JSON list of C-alpha atoms and ligand atoms in Angstrom, two decimals:
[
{"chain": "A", "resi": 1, "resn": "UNK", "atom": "CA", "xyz": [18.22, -12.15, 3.00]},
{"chain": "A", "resi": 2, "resn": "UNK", "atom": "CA", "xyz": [17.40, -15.44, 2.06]},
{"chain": "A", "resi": 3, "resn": "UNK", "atom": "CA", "xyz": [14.30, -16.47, -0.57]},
{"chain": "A", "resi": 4, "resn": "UNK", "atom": "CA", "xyz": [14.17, -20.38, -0.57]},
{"chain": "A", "resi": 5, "resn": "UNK", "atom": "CA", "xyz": [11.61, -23.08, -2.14]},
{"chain": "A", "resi": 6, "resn": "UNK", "atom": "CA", "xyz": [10.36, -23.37, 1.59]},
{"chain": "A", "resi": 7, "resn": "UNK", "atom": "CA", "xyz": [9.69, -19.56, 1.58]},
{"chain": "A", "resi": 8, "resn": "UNK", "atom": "CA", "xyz": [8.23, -20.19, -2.69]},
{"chain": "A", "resi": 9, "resn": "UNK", "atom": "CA", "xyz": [6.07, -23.00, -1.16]},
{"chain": "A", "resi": 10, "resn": "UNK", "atom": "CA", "xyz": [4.59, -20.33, 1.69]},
{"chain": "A", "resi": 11, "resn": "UNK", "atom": "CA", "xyz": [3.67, -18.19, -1.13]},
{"chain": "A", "resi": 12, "resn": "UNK", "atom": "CA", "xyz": [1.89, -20.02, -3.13]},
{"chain": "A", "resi": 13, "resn": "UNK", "atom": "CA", "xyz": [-0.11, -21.00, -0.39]},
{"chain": "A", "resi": 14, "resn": "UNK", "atom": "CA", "xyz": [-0.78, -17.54, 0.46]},
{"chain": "A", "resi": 15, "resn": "UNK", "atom": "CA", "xyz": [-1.75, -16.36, -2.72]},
{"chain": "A", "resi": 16, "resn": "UNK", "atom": "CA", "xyz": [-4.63, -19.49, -2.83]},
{"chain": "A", "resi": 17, "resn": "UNK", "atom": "CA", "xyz": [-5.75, -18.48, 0.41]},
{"chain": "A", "resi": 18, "resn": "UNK", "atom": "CA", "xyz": [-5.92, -14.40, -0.69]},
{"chain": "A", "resi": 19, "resn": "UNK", "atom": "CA", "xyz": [-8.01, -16.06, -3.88]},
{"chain": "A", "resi": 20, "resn": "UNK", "atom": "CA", "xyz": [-10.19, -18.14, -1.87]},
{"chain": "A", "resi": 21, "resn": "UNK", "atom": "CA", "xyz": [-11.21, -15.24, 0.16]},
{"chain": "A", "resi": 22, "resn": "UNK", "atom": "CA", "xyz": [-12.37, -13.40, -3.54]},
{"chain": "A", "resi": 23, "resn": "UNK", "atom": "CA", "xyz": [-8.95, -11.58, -5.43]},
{"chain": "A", "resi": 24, "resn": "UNK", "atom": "CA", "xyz": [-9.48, -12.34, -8.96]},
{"chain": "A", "resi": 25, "resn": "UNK", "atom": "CA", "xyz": [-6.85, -10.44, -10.35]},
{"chain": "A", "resi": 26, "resn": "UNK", "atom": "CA", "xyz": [-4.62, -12.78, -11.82]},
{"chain": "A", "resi": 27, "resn": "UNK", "atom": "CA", "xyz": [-1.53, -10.11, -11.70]},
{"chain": "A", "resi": 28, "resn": "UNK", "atom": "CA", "xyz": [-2.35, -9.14, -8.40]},
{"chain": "A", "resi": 29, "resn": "UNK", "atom": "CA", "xyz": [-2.23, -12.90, -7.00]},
{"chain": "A", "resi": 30, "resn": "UNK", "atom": "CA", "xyz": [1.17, -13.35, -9.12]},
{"chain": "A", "resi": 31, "resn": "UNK", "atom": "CA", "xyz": [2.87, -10.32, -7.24]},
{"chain": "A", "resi": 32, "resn": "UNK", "atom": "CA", "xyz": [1.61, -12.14, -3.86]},
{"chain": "A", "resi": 33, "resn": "UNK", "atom": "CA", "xyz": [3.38, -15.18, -5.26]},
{"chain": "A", "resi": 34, "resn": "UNK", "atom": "CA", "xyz": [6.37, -13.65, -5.87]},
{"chain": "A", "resi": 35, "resn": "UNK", "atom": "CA", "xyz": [6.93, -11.08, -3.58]},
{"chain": "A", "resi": 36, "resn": "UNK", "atom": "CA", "xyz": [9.03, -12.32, -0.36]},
{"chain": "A", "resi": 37, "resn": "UNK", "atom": "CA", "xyz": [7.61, -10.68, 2.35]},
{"chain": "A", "resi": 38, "resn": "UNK", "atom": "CA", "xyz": [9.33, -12.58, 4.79]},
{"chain": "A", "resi": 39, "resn": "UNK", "atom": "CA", "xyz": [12.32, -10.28, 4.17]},
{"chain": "A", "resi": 40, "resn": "UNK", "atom": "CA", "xyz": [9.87, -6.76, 4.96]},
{"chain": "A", "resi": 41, "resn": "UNK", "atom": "CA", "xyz": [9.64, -8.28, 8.32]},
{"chain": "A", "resi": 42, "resn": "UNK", "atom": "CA", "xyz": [11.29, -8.07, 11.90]},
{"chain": "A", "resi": 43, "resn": "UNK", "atom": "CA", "xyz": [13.30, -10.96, 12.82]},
{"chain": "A", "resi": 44, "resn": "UNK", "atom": "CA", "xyz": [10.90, -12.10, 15.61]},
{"chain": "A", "resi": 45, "resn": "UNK", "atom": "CA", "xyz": [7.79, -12.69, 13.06]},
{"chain": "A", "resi": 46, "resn": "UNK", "atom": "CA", "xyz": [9.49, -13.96, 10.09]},
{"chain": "A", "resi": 47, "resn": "UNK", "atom": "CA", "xyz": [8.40, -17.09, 10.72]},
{"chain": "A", "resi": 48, "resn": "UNK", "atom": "CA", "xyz": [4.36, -15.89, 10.46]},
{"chain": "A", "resi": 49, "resn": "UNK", "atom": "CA", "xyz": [5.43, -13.88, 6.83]},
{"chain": "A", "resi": 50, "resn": "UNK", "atom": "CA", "xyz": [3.06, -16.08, 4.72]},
{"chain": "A", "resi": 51, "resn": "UNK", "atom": "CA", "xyz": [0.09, -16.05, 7.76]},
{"chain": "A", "resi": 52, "resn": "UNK", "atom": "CA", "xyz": [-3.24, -13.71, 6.04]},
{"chain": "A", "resi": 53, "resn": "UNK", "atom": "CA", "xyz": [-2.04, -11.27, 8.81]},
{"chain": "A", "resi": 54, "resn": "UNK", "atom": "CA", "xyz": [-0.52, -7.81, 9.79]},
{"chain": "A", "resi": 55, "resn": "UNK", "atom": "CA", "xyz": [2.43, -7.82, 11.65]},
{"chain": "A", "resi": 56, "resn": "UNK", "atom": "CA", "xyz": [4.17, -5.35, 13.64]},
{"chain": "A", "resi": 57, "resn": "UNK", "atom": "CA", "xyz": [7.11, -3.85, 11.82]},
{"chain": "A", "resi": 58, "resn": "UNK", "atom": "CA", "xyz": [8.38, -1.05, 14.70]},
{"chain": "A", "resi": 59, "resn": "UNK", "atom": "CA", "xyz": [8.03, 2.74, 15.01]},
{"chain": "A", "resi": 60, "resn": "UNK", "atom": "CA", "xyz": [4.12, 1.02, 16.41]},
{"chain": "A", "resi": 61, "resn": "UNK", "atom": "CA", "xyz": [2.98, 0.38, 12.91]},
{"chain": "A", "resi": 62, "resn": "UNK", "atom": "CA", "xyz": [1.84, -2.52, 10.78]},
{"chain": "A", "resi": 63, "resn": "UNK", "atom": "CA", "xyz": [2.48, -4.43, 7.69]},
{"chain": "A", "resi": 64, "resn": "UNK", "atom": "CA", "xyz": [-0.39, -4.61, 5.74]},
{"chain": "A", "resi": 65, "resn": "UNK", "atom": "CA", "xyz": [-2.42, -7.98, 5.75]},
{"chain": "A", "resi": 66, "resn": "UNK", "atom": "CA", "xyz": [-1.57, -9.27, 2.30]},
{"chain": "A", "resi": 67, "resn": "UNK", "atom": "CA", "xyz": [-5.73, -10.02, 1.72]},
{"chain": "A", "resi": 68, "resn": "UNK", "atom": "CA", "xyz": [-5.88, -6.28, 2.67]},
{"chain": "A", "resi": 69, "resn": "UNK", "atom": "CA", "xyz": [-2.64, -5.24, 0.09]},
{"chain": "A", "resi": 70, "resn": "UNK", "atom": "CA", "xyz": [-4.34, -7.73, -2.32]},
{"chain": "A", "resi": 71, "resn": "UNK", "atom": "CA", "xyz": [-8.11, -5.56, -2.22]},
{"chain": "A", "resi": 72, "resn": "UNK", "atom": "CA", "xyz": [-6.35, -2.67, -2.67]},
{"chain": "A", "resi": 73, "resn": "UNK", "atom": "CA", "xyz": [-4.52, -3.08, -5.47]},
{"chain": "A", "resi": 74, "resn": "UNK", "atom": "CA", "xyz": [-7.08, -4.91, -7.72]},
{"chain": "A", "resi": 75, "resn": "UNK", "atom": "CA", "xyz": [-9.18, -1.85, -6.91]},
{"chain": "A", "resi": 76, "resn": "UNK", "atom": "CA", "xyz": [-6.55, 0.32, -8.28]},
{"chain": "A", "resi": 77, "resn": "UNK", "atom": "CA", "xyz": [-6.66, -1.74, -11.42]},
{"chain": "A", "resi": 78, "resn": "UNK", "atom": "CA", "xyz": [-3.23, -1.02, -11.99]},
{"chain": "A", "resi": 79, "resn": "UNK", "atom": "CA", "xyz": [-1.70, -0.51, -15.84]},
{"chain": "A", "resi": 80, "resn": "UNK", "atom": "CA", "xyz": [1.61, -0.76, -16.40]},
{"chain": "A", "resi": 81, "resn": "UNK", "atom": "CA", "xyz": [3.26, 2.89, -16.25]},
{"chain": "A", "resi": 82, "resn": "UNK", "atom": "CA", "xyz": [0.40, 4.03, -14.33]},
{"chain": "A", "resi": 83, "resn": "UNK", "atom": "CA", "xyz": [1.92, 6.62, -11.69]},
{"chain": "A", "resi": 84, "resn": "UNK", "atom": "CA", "xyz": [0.63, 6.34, -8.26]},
{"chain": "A", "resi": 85, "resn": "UNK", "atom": "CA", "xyz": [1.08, 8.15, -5.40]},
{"chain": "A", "resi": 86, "resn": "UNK", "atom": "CA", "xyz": [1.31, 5.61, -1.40]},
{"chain": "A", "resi": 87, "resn": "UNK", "atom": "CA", "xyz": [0.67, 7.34, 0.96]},
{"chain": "A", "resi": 88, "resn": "UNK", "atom": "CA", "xyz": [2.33, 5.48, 4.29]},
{"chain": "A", "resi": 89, "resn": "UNK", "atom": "CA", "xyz": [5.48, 3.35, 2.88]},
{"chain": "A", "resi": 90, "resn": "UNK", "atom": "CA", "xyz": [5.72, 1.70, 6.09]},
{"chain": "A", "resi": 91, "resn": "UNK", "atom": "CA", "xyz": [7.56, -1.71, 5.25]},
{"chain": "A", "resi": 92, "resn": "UNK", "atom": "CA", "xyz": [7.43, -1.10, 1.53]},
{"chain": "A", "resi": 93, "resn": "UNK", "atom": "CA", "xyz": [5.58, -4.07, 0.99]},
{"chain": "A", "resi": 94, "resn": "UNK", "atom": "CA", "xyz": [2.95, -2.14, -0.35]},
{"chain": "A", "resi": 95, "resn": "UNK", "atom": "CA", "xyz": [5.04, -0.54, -2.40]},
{"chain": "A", "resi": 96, "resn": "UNK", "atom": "CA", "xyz": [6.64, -3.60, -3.98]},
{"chain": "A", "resi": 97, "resn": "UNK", "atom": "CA", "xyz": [3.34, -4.60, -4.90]},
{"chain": "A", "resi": 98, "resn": "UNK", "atom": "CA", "xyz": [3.01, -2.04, -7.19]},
{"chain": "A", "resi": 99, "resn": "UNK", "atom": "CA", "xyz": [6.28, -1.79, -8.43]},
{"chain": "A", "resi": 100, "resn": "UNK", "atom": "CA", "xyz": [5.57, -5.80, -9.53]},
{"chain": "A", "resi": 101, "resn": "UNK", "atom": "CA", "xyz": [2.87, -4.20, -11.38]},
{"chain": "A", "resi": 102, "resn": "UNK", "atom": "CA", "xyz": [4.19, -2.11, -13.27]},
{"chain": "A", "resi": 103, "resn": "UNK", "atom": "CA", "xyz": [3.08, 1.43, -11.89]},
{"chain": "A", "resi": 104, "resn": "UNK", "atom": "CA", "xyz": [5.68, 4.43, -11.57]},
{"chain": "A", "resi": 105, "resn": "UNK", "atom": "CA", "xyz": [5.89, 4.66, -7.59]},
{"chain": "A", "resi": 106, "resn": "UNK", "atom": "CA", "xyz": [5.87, 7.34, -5.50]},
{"chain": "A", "resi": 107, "resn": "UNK", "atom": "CA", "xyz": [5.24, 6.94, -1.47]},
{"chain": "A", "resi": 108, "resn": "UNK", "atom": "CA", "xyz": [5.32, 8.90, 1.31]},
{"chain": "A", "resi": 109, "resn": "UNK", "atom": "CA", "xyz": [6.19, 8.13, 5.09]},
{"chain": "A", "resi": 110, "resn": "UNK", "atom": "CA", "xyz": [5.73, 9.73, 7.91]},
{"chain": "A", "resi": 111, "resn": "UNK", "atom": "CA", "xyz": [8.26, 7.59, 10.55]},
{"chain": "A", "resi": 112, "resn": "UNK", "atom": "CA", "xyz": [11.95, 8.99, 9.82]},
{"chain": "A", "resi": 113, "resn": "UNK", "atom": "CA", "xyz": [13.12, 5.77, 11.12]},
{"chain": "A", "resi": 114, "resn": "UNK", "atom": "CA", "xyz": [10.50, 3.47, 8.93]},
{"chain": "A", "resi": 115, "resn": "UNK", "atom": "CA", "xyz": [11.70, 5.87, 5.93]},
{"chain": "A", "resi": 116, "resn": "UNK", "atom": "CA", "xyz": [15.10, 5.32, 6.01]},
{"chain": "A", "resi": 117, "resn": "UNK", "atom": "CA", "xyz": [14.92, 1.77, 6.71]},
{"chain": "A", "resi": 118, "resn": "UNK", "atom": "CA", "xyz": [12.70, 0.97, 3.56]},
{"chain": "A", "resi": 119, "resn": "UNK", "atom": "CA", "xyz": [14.67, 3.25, 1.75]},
{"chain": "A", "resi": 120, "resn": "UNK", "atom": "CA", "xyz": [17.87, 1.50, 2.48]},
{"chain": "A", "resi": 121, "resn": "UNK", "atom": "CA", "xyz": [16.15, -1.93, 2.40]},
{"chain": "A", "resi": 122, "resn": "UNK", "atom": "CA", "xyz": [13.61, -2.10, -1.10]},
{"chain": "A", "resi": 123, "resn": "UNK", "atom": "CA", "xyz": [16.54, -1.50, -3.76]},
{"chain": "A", "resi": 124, "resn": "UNK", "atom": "CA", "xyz": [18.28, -4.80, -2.18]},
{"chain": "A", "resi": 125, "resn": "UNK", "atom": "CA", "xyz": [15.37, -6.45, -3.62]},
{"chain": "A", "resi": 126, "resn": "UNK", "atom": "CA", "xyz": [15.55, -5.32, -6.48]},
{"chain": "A", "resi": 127, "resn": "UNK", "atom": "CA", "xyz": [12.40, -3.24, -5.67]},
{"chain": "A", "resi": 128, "resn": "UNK", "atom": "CA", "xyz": [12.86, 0.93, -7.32]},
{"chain": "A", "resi": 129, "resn": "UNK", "atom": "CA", "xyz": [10.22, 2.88, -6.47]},
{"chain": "A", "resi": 130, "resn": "UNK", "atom": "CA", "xyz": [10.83, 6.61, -8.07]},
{"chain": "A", "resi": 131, "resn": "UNK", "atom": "CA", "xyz": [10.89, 8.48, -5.76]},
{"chain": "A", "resi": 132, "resn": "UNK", "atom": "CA", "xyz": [9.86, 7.62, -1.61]},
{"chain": "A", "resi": 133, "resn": "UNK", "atom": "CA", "xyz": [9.18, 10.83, 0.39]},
{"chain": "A", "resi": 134, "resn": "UNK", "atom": "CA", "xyz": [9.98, 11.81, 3.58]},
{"chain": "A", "resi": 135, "resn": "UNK", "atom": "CA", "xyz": [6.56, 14.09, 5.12]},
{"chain": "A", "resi": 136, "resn": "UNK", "atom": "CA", "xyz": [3.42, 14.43, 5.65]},
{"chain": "A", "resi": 137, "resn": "UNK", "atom": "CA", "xyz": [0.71, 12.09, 3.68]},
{"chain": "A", "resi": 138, "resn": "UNK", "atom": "CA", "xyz": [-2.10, 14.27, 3.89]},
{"chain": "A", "resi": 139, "resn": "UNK", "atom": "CA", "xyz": [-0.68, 17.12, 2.11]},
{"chain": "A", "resi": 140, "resn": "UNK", "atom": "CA", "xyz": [0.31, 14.29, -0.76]},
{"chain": "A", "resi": 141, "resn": "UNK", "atom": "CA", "xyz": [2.84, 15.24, -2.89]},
{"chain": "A", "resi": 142, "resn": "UNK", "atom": "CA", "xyz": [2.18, 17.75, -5.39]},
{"chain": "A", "resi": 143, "resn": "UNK", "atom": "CA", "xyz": [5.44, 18.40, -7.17]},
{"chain": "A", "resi": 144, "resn": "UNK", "atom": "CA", "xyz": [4.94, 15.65, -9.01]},
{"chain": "A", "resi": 145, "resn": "UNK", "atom": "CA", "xyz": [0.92, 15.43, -9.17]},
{"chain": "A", "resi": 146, "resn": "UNK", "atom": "CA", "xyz": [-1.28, 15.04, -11.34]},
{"chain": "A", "resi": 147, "resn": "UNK", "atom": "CA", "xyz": [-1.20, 10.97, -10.51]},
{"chain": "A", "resi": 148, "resn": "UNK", "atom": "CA", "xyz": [-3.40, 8.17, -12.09]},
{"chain": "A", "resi": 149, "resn": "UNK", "atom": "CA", "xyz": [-3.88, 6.75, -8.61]},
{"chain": "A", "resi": 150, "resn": "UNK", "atom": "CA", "xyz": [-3.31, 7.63, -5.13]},
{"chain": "A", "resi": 151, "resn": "UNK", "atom": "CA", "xyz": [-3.36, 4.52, -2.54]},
{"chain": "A", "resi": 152, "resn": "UNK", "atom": "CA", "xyz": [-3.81, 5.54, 1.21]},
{"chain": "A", "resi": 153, "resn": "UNK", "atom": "CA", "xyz": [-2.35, 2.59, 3.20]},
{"chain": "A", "resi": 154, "resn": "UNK", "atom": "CA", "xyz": [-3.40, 3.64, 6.74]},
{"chain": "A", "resi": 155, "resn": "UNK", "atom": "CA", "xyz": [-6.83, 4.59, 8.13]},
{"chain": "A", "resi": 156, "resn": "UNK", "atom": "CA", "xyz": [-8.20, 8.05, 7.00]},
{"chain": "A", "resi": 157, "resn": "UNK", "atom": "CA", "xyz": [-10.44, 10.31, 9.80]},
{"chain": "A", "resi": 158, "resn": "UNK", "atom": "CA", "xyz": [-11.87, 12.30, 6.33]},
{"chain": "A", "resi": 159, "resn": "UNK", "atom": "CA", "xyz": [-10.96, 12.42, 2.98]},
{"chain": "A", "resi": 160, "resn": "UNK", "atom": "CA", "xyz": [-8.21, 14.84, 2.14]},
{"chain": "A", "resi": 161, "resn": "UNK", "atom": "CA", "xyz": [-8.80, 17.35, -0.13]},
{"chain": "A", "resi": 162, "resn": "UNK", "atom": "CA", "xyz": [-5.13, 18.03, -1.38]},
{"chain": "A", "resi": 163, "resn": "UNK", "atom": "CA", "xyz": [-5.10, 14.40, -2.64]},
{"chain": "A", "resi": 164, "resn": "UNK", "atom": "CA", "xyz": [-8.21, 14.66, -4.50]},
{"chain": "A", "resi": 165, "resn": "UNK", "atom": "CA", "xyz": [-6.93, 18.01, -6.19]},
{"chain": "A", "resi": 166, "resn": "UNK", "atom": "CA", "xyz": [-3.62, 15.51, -6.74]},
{"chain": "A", "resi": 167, "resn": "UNK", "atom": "CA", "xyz": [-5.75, 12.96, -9.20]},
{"chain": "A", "resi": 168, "resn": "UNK", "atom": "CA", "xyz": [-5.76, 13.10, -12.77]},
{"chain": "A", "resi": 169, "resn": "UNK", "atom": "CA", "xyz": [-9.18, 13.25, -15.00]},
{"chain": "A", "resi": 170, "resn": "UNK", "atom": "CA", "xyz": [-10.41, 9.56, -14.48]},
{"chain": "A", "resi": 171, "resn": "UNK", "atom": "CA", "xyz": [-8.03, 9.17, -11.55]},
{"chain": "A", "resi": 172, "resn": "UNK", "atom": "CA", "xyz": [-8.94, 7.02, -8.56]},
{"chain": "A", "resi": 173, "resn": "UNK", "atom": "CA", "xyz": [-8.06, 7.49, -4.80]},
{"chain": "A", "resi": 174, "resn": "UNK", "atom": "CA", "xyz": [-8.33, 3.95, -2.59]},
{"chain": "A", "resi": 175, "resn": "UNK", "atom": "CA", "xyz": [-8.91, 5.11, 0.78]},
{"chain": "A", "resi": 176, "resn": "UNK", "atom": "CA", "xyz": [-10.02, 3.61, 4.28]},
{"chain": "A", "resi": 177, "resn": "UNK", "atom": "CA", "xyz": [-12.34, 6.23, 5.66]},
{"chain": "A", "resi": 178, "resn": "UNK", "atom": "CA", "xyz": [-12.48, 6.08, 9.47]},
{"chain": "A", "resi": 179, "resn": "UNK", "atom": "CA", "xyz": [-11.44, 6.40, 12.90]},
{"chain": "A", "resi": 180, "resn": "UNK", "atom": "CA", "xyz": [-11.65, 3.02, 14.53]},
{"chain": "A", "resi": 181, "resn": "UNK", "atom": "CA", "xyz": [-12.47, 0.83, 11.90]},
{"chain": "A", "resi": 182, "resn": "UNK", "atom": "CA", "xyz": [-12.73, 1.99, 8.46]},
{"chain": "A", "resi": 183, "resn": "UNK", "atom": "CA", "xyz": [-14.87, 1.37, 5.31]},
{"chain": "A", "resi": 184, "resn": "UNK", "atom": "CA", "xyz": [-12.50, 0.91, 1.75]},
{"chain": "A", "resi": 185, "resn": "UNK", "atom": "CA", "xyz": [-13.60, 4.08, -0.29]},
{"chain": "A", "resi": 186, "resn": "UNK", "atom": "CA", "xyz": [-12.96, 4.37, -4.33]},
{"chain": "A", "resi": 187, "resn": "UNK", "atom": "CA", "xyz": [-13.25, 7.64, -4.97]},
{"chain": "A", "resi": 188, "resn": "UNK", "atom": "CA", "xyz": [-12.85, 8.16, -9.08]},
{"chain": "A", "resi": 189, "resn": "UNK", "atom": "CA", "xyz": [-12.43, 11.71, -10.73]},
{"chain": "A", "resi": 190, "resn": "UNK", "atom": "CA", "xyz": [-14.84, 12.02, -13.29]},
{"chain": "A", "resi": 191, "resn": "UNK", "atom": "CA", "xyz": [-14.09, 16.08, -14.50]},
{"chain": "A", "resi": 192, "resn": "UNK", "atom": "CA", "xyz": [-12.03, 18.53, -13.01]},
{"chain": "A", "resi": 193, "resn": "UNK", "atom": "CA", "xyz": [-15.03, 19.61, -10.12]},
{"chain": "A", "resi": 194, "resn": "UNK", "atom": "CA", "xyz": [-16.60, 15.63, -9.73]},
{"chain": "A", "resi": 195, "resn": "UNK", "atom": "CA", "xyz": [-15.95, 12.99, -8.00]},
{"chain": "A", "resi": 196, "resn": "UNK", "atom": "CA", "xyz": [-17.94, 9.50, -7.76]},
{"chain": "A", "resi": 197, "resn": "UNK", "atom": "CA", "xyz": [-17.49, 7.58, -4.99]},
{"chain": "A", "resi": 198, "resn": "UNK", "atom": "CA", "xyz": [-18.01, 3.77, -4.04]},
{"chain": "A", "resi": 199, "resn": "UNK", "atom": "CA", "xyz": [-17.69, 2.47, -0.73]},
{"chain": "A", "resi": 200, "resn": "UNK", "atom": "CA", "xyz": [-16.84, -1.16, 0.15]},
{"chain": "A", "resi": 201, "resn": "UNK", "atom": "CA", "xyz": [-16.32, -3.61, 3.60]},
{"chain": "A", "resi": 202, "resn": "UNK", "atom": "CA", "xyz": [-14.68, -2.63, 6.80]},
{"chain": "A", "resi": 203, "resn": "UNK", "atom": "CA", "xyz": [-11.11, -3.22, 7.30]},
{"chain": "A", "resi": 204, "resn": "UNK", "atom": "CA", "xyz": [-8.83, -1.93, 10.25]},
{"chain": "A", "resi": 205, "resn": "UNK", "atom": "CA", "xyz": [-5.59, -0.03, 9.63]},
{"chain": "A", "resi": 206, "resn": "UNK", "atom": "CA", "xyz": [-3.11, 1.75, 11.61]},
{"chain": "A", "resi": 207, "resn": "UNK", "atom": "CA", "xyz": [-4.30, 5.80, 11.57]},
{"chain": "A", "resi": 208, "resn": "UNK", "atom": "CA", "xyz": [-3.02, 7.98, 9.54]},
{"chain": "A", "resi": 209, "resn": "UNK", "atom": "CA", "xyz": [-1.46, 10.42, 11.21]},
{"chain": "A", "resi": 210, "resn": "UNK", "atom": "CA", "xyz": [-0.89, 14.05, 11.98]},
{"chain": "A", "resi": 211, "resn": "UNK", "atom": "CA", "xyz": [1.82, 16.28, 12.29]},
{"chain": "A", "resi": 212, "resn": "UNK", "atom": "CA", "xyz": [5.73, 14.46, 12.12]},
{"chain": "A", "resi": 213, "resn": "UNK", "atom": "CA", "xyz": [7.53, 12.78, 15.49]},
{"chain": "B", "resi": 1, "resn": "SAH", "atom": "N1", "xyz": [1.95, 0.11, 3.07]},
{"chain": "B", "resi": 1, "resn": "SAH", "atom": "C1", "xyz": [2.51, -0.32, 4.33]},
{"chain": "B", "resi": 1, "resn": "SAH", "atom": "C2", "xyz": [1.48, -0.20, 5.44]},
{"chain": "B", "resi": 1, "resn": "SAH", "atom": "C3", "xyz": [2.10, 0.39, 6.66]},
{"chain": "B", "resi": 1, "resn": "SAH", "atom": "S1", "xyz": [0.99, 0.88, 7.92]},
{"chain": "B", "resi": 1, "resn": "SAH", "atom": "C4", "xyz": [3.07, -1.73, 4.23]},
{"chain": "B", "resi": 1, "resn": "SAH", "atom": "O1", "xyz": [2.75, -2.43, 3.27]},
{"chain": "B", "resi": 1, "resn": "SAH", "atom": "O2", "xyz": [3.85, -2.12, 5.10]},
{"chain": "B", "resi": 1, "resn": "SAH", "atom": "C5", "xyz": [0.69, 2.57, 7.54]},
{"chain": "B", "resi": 1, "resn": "SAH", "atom": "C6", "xyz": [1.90, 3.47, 7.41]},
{"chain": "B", "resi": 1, "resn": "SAH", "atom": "O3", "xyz": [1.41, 4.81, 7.24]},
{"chain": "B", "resi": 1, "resn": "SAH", "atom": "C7", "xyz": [2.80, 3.52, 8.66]},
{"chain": "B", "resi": 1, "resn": "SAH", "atom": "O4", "xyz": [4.12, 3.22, 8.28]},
{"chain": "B", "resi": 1, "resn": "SAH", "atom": "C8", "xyz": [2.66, 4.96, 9.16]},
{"chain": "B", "resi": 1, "resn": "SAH", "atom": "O5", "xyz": [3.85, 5.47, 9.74]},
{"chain": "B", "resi": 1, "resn": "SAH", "atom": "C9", "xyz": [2.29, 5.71, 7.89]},
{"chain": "B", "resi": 1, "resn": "SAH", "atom": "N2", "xyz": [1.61, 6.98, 8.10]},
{"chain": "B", "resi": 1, "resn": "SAH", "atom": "C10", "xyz": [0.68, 7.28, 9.03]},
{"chain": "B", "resi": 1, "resn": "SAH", "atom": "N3", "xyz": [0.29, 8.55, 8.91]},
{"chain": "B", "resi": 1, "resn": "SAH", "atom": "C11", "xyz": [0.96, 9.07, 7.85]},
{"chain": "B", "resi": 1, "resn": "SAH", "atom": "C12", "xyz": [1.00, 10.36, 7.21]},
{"chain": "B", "resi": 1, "resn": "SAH", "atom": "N4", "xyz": [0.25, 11.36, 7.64]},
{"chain": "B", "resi": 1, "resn": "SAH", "atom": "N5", "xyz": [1.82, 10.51, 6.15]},
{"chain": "B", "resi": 1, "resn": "SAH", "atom": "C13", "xyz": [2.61, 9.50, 5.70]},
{"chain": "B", "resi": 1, "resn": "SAH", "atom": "N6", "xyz": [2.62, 8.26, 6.26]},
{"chain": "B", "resi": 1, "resn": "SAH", "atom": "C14", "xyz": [1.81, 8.06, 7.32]}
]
């Protein structure tokens, strides 16, 4: 668990490279920069950690390509306190993210074995969501809903309607809509019954799934 100037040096890098590719949000880019994502990774790839890439991270699912965790969160245009609502915790690098940014976490993982390992692993970091969730993403989590965003970190075959329901007045949901490859979606809740909706590029995630294994 080791964060050196080598690993300080990667990051910087990164974070130019996630600039140059069009992230202007200066606190986004800073959370990049200071985030080690080295340590969200298996052994075997921690030596790619600062490549623009996804990388396997067991249980057959991803870590988000930090352009990818980068697009997302400048589209959340997060505010400090903000709550949000993650839906697929997965390494928790996603979830660090926001925590860097001030929001009031909550995420939600379907994997048992990715759950308890992130759970175990982000407060060694000094990373406390407020609460991560064991179940089922598309259901959200309404105990503690409304939510001024929700983030969907894995690709979604339709938008669900429980997590729509789950947004405050002027809440957004950032959402990849689709099976194989998947266009980002900003869906924003303009009054109890509308919605508006803005759709940007393609990106490629791991599904989001159904039903627990
Ligand atoms: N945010 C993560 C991305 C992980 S990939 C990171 O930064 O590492 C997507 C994650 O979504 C996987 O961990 C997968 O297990 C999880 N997932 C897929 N379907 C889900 C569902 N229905 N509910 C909750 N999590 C789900």
């Amino acid at each position: 668990m080791k964060d050196t100037f080598k690993h300080k040096g990667l990051r910087n890098k990164l974070a130019s490279e996630v600039k140059s590719k069009g992230i202007l949000d200066l606190r986004v880019l800073n959370a990049i920069e200071s985030i080690p994502r080295h340590l969200f990774m298996d052994s075997s790839f921690i030596d790619h950690a600062y490549q623009d890439k996804a990388f396997p991270i067991g249980a057959g699912q991803t870590i988000s390509q930090p352009y990818t965790v980068a697009f997302q969160s400048e589209l959340l245009n997060v505010k400090k306190g903000d709550k949000i609502l993650e839906i697929g915790t997965g390494s928790g690098y996603q979830t660090a993210v926001l925590c860097e940014l001030g929001a009031i976490v909550y995420s939600i993982e379907r994997q048992k074995e990715l759950f308890k390992k992130t759970s175990l692993f982000l407060p060694k970091i000094g990373c406390n969501p407020k609460k991560l969730i064991f179940g089922d993403g598309y259901k959200g989590y309404v105990s503690d809903a409304p939510y001024d965003s929700i983030l969907v970190t894995a690709g979604a075959p339709f938008i669900p309607k429980s997590l729509l329901n789950q947004l405050k007045i002027s809440g957004k949901l950032v959402i990849p809509v689709g099976e194989k490859t998947q266009i980002m979606t900003l869906i924003t809740r303009i009054s109890e019954k509308k919605f508006k909706k803005i759709e940007f590029g393609e990106f490629k995630f791991v599904p989001l799934l159904k039903e627990k294994n």
